[in-house]
């Protein structure tokens, strides 16, 4: 038995001998000290530094490093300051060990925080020293503070926001809803744990199919939600919410987490619905009122025509004849205003039938309805983008804009230009900006705000064609129904340019160059 164990005992004795040899080897000890990445140093009973590795020496400027070994490095401090600095050296010598976290003004002028451990030891001759090892934790503490500050800001923002926060781990299935989400859904159940199944169960049936379809259509490498849906509250009613979410990819390059926000938009939806209902009622009233007014106005016109045909106005009292003529003119103007009001009502209440429209052709269709266009130079840009709009509305829009440009024009040769501003640039970043520019009389800046008001003529009713002031109101209504905006720039005596956008663009892309198989201009203009 002893013989069988003898090789093992010999091996253990050999390893122990090598261990002691290494520990007693100056070369090995020097290698260890030199290789430690942390600060390492040794001090004697007088607190003088007798050994320090390169990391320790690098705490000092190069010109001071030669004055470190053999010194306390606190010689220049007052006795009180030196004693405070060396306090943990004293404790290590007295108790055998000391641990501290110190923020020190370094020789380079930086303030660094060191976590230091000092241990007392004896040499074979009985001389006592302390060995110290220190780690610079300044950056760690800074990162921890930044993280804590960030988390505090996040918590404060979430607590003070009207927007709820949600977070879903797709791998584990865990889901988080902030207190605000629970408030929106009126969840009062203690210990409630949200889940994807619970969320899906809360989605209104009319919204679920569309939401599911769009979720499945996402690019696997990119998930983004921006939806307005209804979610069932715990009391059975529904909240309209604006749901936003963003996917995050994990190490396997798959979406492993989706987080976002929920904003309660129930009040806004209700306000929109009430506003839409009010607009519909107002449009209905305008349509009915205008329709009912036409009959008595036509009766007045017919009666005046009968009087003028059956009686010689020259034989009547001059004042009576003048009054009858004025009544006829006012009746005619009133009927025109009622007709324009009906047209405005139809534009407001009509259901758009969007389709991809060739705008150049739409412009020329409008021009064909204007008899005085033959005496003007009408210039239409040929590379205007296709748009997804209601074709009839576009014809009405351009007819009114071009008629306005021709009516308010005193130039010897009237000119109207229709086109799009910087087509390529606008296609990439925003809807195209269209323009209708003329060389007419211009509009004073103080009157710009009146241009789009219904019946808001800027001149006497008999001047510049005697319009009713409804045309530009109709134009603005059409633009807004297509999700766009309209504005103008003008210089008195030089002309006016109307700019407008249309939100809808063609399904195939924004800038689709128009390739017409035939000249879109009316025949009477194409021949010129």
XYZ file of C-alpha atoms in Angstrom:
528
model
C 0.000 0.000 0.000
C 2.830 2.373 0.938
C 4.611 1.473 -2.245
C 1.570 2.370 -4.359
C 1.305 5.836 -2.766
C 4.960 6.667 -2.990
C 4.917 8.079 -6.582
C 2.039 10.399 -5.643
C 3.836 11.633 -2.556
C 6.968 12.270 -4.582
C 4.970 14.245 -7.157
C 3.307 16.375 -4.467
C 6.703 17.032 -2.850
C 8.127 18.042 -6.240
C 5.260 20.505 -6.922
C 5.654 22.026 -3.450
C 9.372 22.493 -4.055
C 8.696 24.254 -7.388
C 6.079 26.441 -5.683
C 8.522 27.565 -2.998
C 11.232 28.104 -5.599
C 8.967 30.362 -7.621
C 7.890 32.373 -4.594
C 11.512 32.866 -3.556
C 12.620 33.759 -7.067
C 13.326 37.514 -7.426
C 12.796 37.241 -11.171
C 9.323 35.723 -10.700
C 8.283 38.308 -8.130
C 9.526 41.117 -10.349
C 7.538 39.672 -13.268
C 4.330 39.512 -11.195
C 4.716 43.067 -9.901
C 5.516 44.380 -13.352
C 2.557 42.576 -14.974
C -0.184 43.615 -12.551
C -2.421 46.114 -14.419
C -3.555 47.713 -11.157
C -1.448 50.074 -9.054
C 0.938 48.117 -6.761
C 3.320 49.541 -4.167
C 5.182 48.685 -0.935
C 5.825 51.063 1.999
C 8.083 50.764 5.051
C 7.332 51.747 8.631
C 8.233 55.368 7.826
C 5.598 55.364 5.071
C 8.289 55.648 2.434
C 7.644 53.973 -0.901
C 10.229 51.223 -1.399
C 8.657 49.525 -4.415
C 6.175 50.516 -7.062
C 5.153 49.007 -10.397
C 4.892 50.988 -13.603
C 1.131 51.572 -13.140
C 1.962 53.204 -9.790
C 4.741 55.347 -11.253
C 2.465 56.425 -14.108
C 0.333 58.274 -11.554
C 3.101 60.883 -11.525
C 4.444 63.065 -14.312
C 7.606 61.627 -15.913
C 9.819 64.315 -14.374
C 8.599 63.366 -10.869
C 8.838 59.583 -11.155
C 12.510 59.449 -10.121
C 11.603 61.191 -6.828
C 8.939 58.643 -5.813
C 10.905 55.626 -4.577
C 12.377 56.327 -1.136
C 9.908 59.166 -0.402
C 6.480 59.430 1.177
C 5.348 61.787 -1.644
C 3.684 63.967 1.011
C 6.768 65.854 2.024
C 5.373 69.093 0.580
C 2.124 68.873 2.586
C 1.507 70.288 6.060
C 1.783 67.918 9.012
C -2.000 67.755 9.365
C -2.558 67.078 5.641
C 0.206 64.460 5.571
C -1.253 62.658 8.593
C -4.683 62.512 6.957
C -3.208 61.194 3.715
C -1.213 58.487 5.549
C -4.020 57.477 7.947
C -4.850 54.241 6.180
C -1.139 53.332 6.024
C -1.081 53.655 9.803
C -4.205 51.520 10.189
C -2.716 48.798 7.998
C 0.449 48.665 10.108
C -1.609 48.674 13.325
C -4.363 46.190 12.401
C -2.755 44.243 9.593
C -5.072 45.498 6.852
C -7.038 48.546 5.678
C -9.558 49.098 2.873
C -10.629 52.426 1.516
C -12.157 54.281 -1.418
C -10.417 57.630 -1.797
C -10.838 60.559 -4.170
C -7.407 62.065 -4.647
C -6.068 65.105 -6.469
C -3.437 63.480 -8.658
C -0.123 65.157 -9.599
C -1.454 65.592 -13.160
C -4.231 67.806 -11.756
C -6.987 65.196 -12.195
C -9.303 64.021 -9.457
C -9.377 60.233 -9.476
C -11.109 57.755 -7.202
C -9.072 54.711 -6.100
C -10.260 51.593 -4.330
C -7.228 50.552 -2.255
C -6.347 47.561 -0.058
C -3.214 47.636 2.135
C -1.850 44.520 3.917
C 0.950 44.254 6.472
C 3.641 41.586 5.974
C 7.097 40.641 7.402
C 10.298 39.640 5.704
C 12.355 36.671 6.877
C 14.426 39.124 8.910
C 11.288 40.386 10.705
C 11.050 43.797 8.983
C 7.447 44.992 8.555
C 6.059 46.529 5.386
C 2.646 47.119 3.878
C 1.783 46.075 0.332
C -0.888 48.123 -1.365
C -2.927 47.399 -4.477
C -5.251 50.070 -5.863
C -7.759 50.085 -8.686
C -8.883 53.275 -10.451
C -12.696 53.170 -10.324
C -13.312 56.773 -11.428
C -14.817 55.790 -14.782
C -16.871 52.984 -13.213
C -18.398 55.369 -10.694
C -19.002 57.940 -13.438
C -20.782 55.345 -15.574
C -22.860 54.206 -12.604
C -23.833 57.787 -11.831
C -24.730 58.460 -15.460
C -26.846 55.295 -15.533
C -28.563 56.211 -12.260
C -29.227 59.755 -13.526
C -30.589 58.371 -16.775
C -32.868 55.939 -14.968
C -34.037 58.713 -12.632
C -34.824 60.997 -15.583
C -36.634 58.163 -17.362
C -38.686 57.302 -14.263
C -39.552 60.959 -13.704
C -40.507 61.464 -17.354
C -42.696 58.337 -17.373
C -44.367 59.291 -14.085
C -45.074 62.853 -15.241
C -46.134 62.029 -18.794
C -49.637 61.507 -20.127
C -48.179 58.843 -22.415
C -47.987 55.214 -21.271
C -44.919 53.032 -21.868
C -44.937 49.358 -22.863
C -42.200 46.798 -23.419
C -42.478 43.262 -24.807
C -39.723 40.616 -24.765
C -40.541 38.381 -27.719
C -38.232 35.590 -26.564
C -39.475 35.256 -22.977
C -42.981 36.576 -23.604
C -42.675 39.006 -20.683
C -44.534 42.284 -21.078
C -44.384 45.527 -19.097
C -47.078 48.216 -18.918
C -46.435 51.465 -17.081
C -48.956 52.837 -14.585
C -50.225 55.245 -17.245
C -51.149 52.341 -19.567
C -53.100 50.788 -16.703
C -54.851 54.119 -16.115
C -55.812 54.437 -19.790
C -57.282 50.908 -19.715
C -58.761 51.430 -16.215
C -57.026 48.386 -14.779
C -57.433 48.338 -10.993
C -56.748 44.643 -10.412
C -53.948 44.127 -7.882
C -51.124 41.955 -9.147
C -52.249 42.238 -12.779
C -49.593 40.838 -15.143
C -49.893 42.031 -18.780
C -49.377 39.653 -21.674
C -49.551 39.661 -25.455
C -52.717 37.544 -25.317
C -54.384 40.088 -23.016
C -53.392 42.956 -25.342
C -54.788 41.171 -28.420
C -58.012 40.392 -26.529
C -58.436 44.127 -25.816
C -58.095 45.273 -29.456
C -61.441 46.251 -30.990
C -62.579 43.556 -33.496
C -62.822 46.151 -36.281
C -59.162 47.138 -35.722
C -57.632 43.708 -35.051
C -57.582 42.381 -38.624
C -55.806 45.460 -39.996
C -53.329 45.563 -37.113
C -52.489 41.865 -37.533
C -52.082 42.218 -41.286
C -49.709 45.174 -40.967
C -47.733 43.428 -38.214
C -47.182 40.378 -40.440
C -46.120 42.556 -43.353
C -43.207 44.079 -41.402
C -39.692 43.540 -42.655
C -38.253 40.839 -40.313
C -35.189 43.031 -39.766
C -37.195 46.132 -38.891
C -40.370 46.489 -36.820
C -42.106 49.835 -36.381
C -45.670 50.484 -35.237
C -47.618 53.710 -35.641
C -51.308 52.917 -35.299
C -54.530 54.486 -34.080
C -56.667 51.681 -32.638
C -59.308 51.078 -29.973
C -58.494 49.104 -26.815
C -61.110 47.721 -24.440
C -60.997 49.058 -20.899
C -61.739 46.879 -17.878
C -65.209 48.459 -17.597
C -66.094 47.266 -21.117
C -65.822 50.646 -22.871
C -63.116 51.465 -25.423
C -60.289 53.992 -25.522
C -58.899 55.330 -28.771
C -55.097 55.146 -28.470
C -52.121 56.136 -30.592
C -49.861 53.071 -30.450
C -46.182 53.493 -31.312
C -43.467 50.841 -31.149
C -39.928 50.103 -32.286
C -38.221 46.719 -32.594
C -34.719 45.970 -31.297
C -32.458 43.289 -32.710
C -30.486 40.935 -30.478
C -27.113 39.183 -30.976
C -28.752 36.696 -33.386
C -29.855 39.646 -35.557
C -33.526 38.866 -34.903
C -36.054 41.181 -33.295
C -36.075 40.077 -29.672
C -37.718 43.082 -28.055
C -40.361 45.647 -29.006
C -41.061 48.740 -26.907
C -43.048 51.907 -27.370
C -45.804 54.158 -26.079
C -49.575 54.445 -25.856
C -51.282 57.836 -25.887
C -54.972 58.208 -25.058
C -56.573 60.102 -27.982
C -60.208 59.359 -27.112
C -61.078 63.019 -26.502
C -59.411 64.097 -29.736
C -61.284 61.452 -31.716
C -64.558 62.544 -30.143
C -63.784 66.196 -30.922
C -62.937 65.270 -34.526
C -66.185 63.368 -34.852
C -68.216 66.270 -33.444
C -66.412 68.737 -35.708
C -67.028 66.561 -38.744
C -70.691 66.252 -37.787
C -70.927 70.050 -37.409
C -69.330 70.573 -40.814
C -71.741 68.094 -42.389
C -74.714 69.834 -40.792
C -73.416 73.242 -41.916
C -72.863 71.964 -45.456
C -76.368 70.471 -45.493
C -77.819 73.774 -44.319
C -75.875 75.735 -46.962
C -77.034 73.347 -49.685
C -80.696 73.445 -48.626
C -80.697 77.212 -48.088
C -79.044 77.916 -51.433
C -81.356 75.487 -53.248
C -84.490 77.023 -51.709
C -83.316 80.577 -52.476
C -82.938 79.918 -56.201
C -86.663 79.545 -56.817
C -87.808 82.978 -55.516
C -84.808 84.662 -57.153
C -85.684 83.093 -60.486
C -89.292 84.230 -59.958
C -88.120 87.806 -59.374
C -85.958 87.624 -62.497
C -88.823 86.263 -64.619
C -91.228 88.961 -63.354
C -88.720 91.721 -64.127
C -88.146 90.263 -67.572
C -91.920 90.244 -68.120
C -92.171 93.927 -67.088
C -89.255 94.919 -69.339
C -90.752 93.082 -72.337
C -94.345 94.333 -71.879
C -93.656 97.899 -70.852
C -91.566 100.515 -72.545
C -89.202 101.624 -69.783
C -88.689 104.933 -71.562
C -92.332 105.791 -70.845
C -92.003 105.103 -67.160
C -90.893 107.502 -64.505
C -87.071 107.668 -64.790
C -86.615 106.776 -61.104
C -88.921 103.757 -61.475
C -87.110 102.619 -64.631
C -83.742 102.934 -62.856
C -85.062 101.028 -59.845
C -86.357 98.191 -62.028
C -82.999 97.951 -63.823
C -81.139 97.879 -60.497
C -83.495 95.216 -59.108
C -82.867 93.081 -62.197
C -79.090 93.450 -61.769
C -79.232 92.613 -58.034
C -81.474 89.604 -58.660
C -79.072 88.302 -61.303
C -76.091 88.793 -58.967
C -77.940 87.142 -56.079
C -78.723 84.104 -58.213
C -75.083 83.921 -59.245
C -74.004 84.019 -55.596
C -76.523 81.294 -54.725
C -75.207 79.161 -57.608
C -71.658 79.642 -56.366
C -72.756 78.771 -52.841
C -74.303 75.568 -54.178
C -71.069 74.745 -55.971
C -69.132 75.335 -52.742
C -71.583 73.085 -50.883
C -71.123 70.317 -53.463
C -67.338 70.554 -53.131
C -67.634 70.351 -49.326
C -70.001 67.377 -49.255
C -68.931 65.370 -52.310
C -67.191 62.036 -51.855
C -63.782 62.068 -53.511
C -63.153 59.399 -56.155
C -59.330 59.327 -56.212
C -57.420 57.991 -59.162
C -54.007 58.541 -60.722
C -54.422 61.829 -62.581
C -52.334 63.358 -65.347
C -52.154 66.939 -64.024
C -51.135 68.520 -67.325
C -54.252 67.058 -68.936
C -56.347 68.263 -65.982
C -55.014 71.798 -66.458
C -55.838 71.852 -70.163
C -59.336 70.482 -69.410
C -59.871 73.448 -67.125
C -58.513 75.870 -69.717
C -61.030 74.543 -72.248
C -63.834 75.846 -70.017
C -62.491 79.425 -70.100
C -63.431 81.266 -73.304
C -61.063 84.198 -72.636
C -58.061 81.859 -72.337
C -57.503 82.098 -76.103
C -56.301 85.683 -75.721
C -53.667 84.752 -73.123
C -50.396 82.839 -73.038
C -51.053 79.661 -71.029
C -47.811 77.801 -70.240
C -48.037 74.377 -68.591
C -44.966 72.462 -67.416
C -44.722 69.117 -69.240
C -42.993 67.055 -66.514
C -45.545 67.605 -63.763
C -45.880 64.554 -61.454
C -48.869 62.263 -61.531
C -51.090 62.562 -58.450
C -53.648 60.315 -56.759
C -56.619 62.678 -56.506
C -60.205 63.329 -57.572
C -60.022 64.298 -61.255
C -63.166 66.478 -61.277
C -61.927 68.440 -58.249
C -58.591 69.107 -59.980
C -60.394 70.501 -63.014
C -62.456 72.827 -60.788
C -59.340 73.875 -58.853
C -57.348 74.882 -61.948
C -60.355 76.483 -63.626
C -60.796 78.844 -60.663
C -57.086 79.589 -60.269
C -56.583 80.339 -63.976
C -59.829 82.356 -64.211
C -58.657 84.419 -61.239
C -55.270 84.993 -62.926
C -56.972 86.193 -66.140
C -59.659 88.359 -64.510
C -57.305 90.367 -62.306
C -54.924 91.223 -65.117
C -54.452 94.480 -67.029
C -51.388 93.442 -69.031
C -51.387 93.912 -72.802
C -50.520 90.228 -73.100
C -51.819 88.152 -70.222
C -49.624 85.242 -69.167
C -50.301 82.311 -66.798
C -47.713 79.648 -65.891
C -48.609 76.353 -64.225
C -46.011 73.927 -62.915
C -44.300 72.259 -59.953
C -41.424 73.593 -57.844
C -38.201 71.534 -57.748
C -39.940 68.276 -58.564
C -37.120 65.839 -57.724
C -36.205 67.518 -54.429
C -39.784 67.600 -53.190
C -40.486 64.003 -54.163
C -37.807 62.720 -51.828
C -38.640 64.768 -48.776
C -42.200 66.093 -49.062
C -45.244 66.328 -51.365
C -44.707 68.285 -54.609
C -45.399 72.032 -54.465
C -47.474 73.222 -57.441
C -47.829 76.824 -58.580
C -50.043 79.031 -60.759
C -48.239 82.289 -61.602
C -49.640 85.331 -63.438
C -48.505 88.793 -64.535
C -51.629 90.500 -63.204
C -52.313 93.437 -60.885
C -50.988 91.743 -57.750
C -52.432 91.738 -54.221
C -51.483 94.099 -51.405
C -49.962 92.257 -48.382
C -52.679 93.558 -46.055
C -55.303 91.785 -48.198
C -53.654 88.358 -48.411
C -55.723 86.999 -45.508
C -58.986 87.957 -47.279
C -58.287 86.065 -50.491
C -59.718 82.717 -49.381
C -62.721 84.058 -47.413
C -66.097 83.263 -48.947
C -67.608 86.277 -50.755
C -64.406 88.149 -49.813
C -63.906 90.310 -52.891
C -61.009 92.781 -52.729
C -62.498 95.185 -55.301
C -65.872 96.728 -56.182
C -68.455 94.159 -57.317
C -68.468 95.571 -60.845
C -64.653 95.631 -61.225
C -62.561 92.885 -62.883
C -65.431 90.775 -64.137
C -67.718 91.255 -61.140
C -67.088 87.878 -59.468
C -68.684 86.841 -56.201
C -65.511 85.951 -54.242
C -66.336 82.242 -53.924
C -63.849 80.825 -56.443
C -60.755 81.001 -54.242
C -62.730 79.639 -51.261
C -63.584 76.591 -53.387
C -59.914 76.218 -54.358
C -58.852 76.215 -50.698
C -61.549 73.676 -49.838
C -60.402 71.303 -52.603
C -56.751 71.556 -51.527
C -57.624 70.871 -47.895
C -59.848 67.920 -48.818
C -56.778 66.416 -50.466
C -54.680 66.924 -47.330
C -52.691 69.864 -48.691
C -52.052 73.541 -48.026
C -52.301 76.675 -50.176
C -50.576 80.051 -49.876
C -49.592 82.959 -52.099
C -46.814 85.404 -52.906
C -47.588 88.663 -54.697
C -46.105 91.983 -55.798
C -48.396 94.879 -56.654
C -48.310 95.678 -60.360
C -46.204 92.603 -61.203
C -48.357 89.576 -60.490
C -49.304 86.818 -58.050
C -48.225 83.213 -57.546
C -50.443 80.698 -55.755
C -48.624 77.673 -54.307
C -50.333 74.507 -53.087
C -49.581 70.920 -52.098
C -51.593 67.725 -52.446
C -50.960 65.021 -49.862
C -51.919 62.140 -52.103
C -49.271 60.870 -54.526
C -49.482 58.065 -57.100
C -49.345 54.504 -55.820
C -46.405 53.699 -58.088
C -44.202 56.499 -56.728
C -43.945 60.252 -56.520
C -42.224 61.597 -59.575
C -43.753 59.712 -62.499
C -43.000 61.645 -65.663
C -46.052 62.138 -67.816
C -45.868 60.511 -71.217
C -49.004 61.495 -73.115
C -49.985 59.733 -76.296
C -51.636 62.901 -77.594
C -51.363 66.649 -77.076
C -53.429 67.332 -73.890
C -54.152 70.938 -74.905
C -57.585 71.919 -76.281
C -57.612 71.890 -80.074
C -58.163 75.668 -80.310
C -54.976 76.257 -78.258
C -52.920 73.439 -79.744
C -53.218 75.044 -83.179
C -51.646 78.317 -81.953
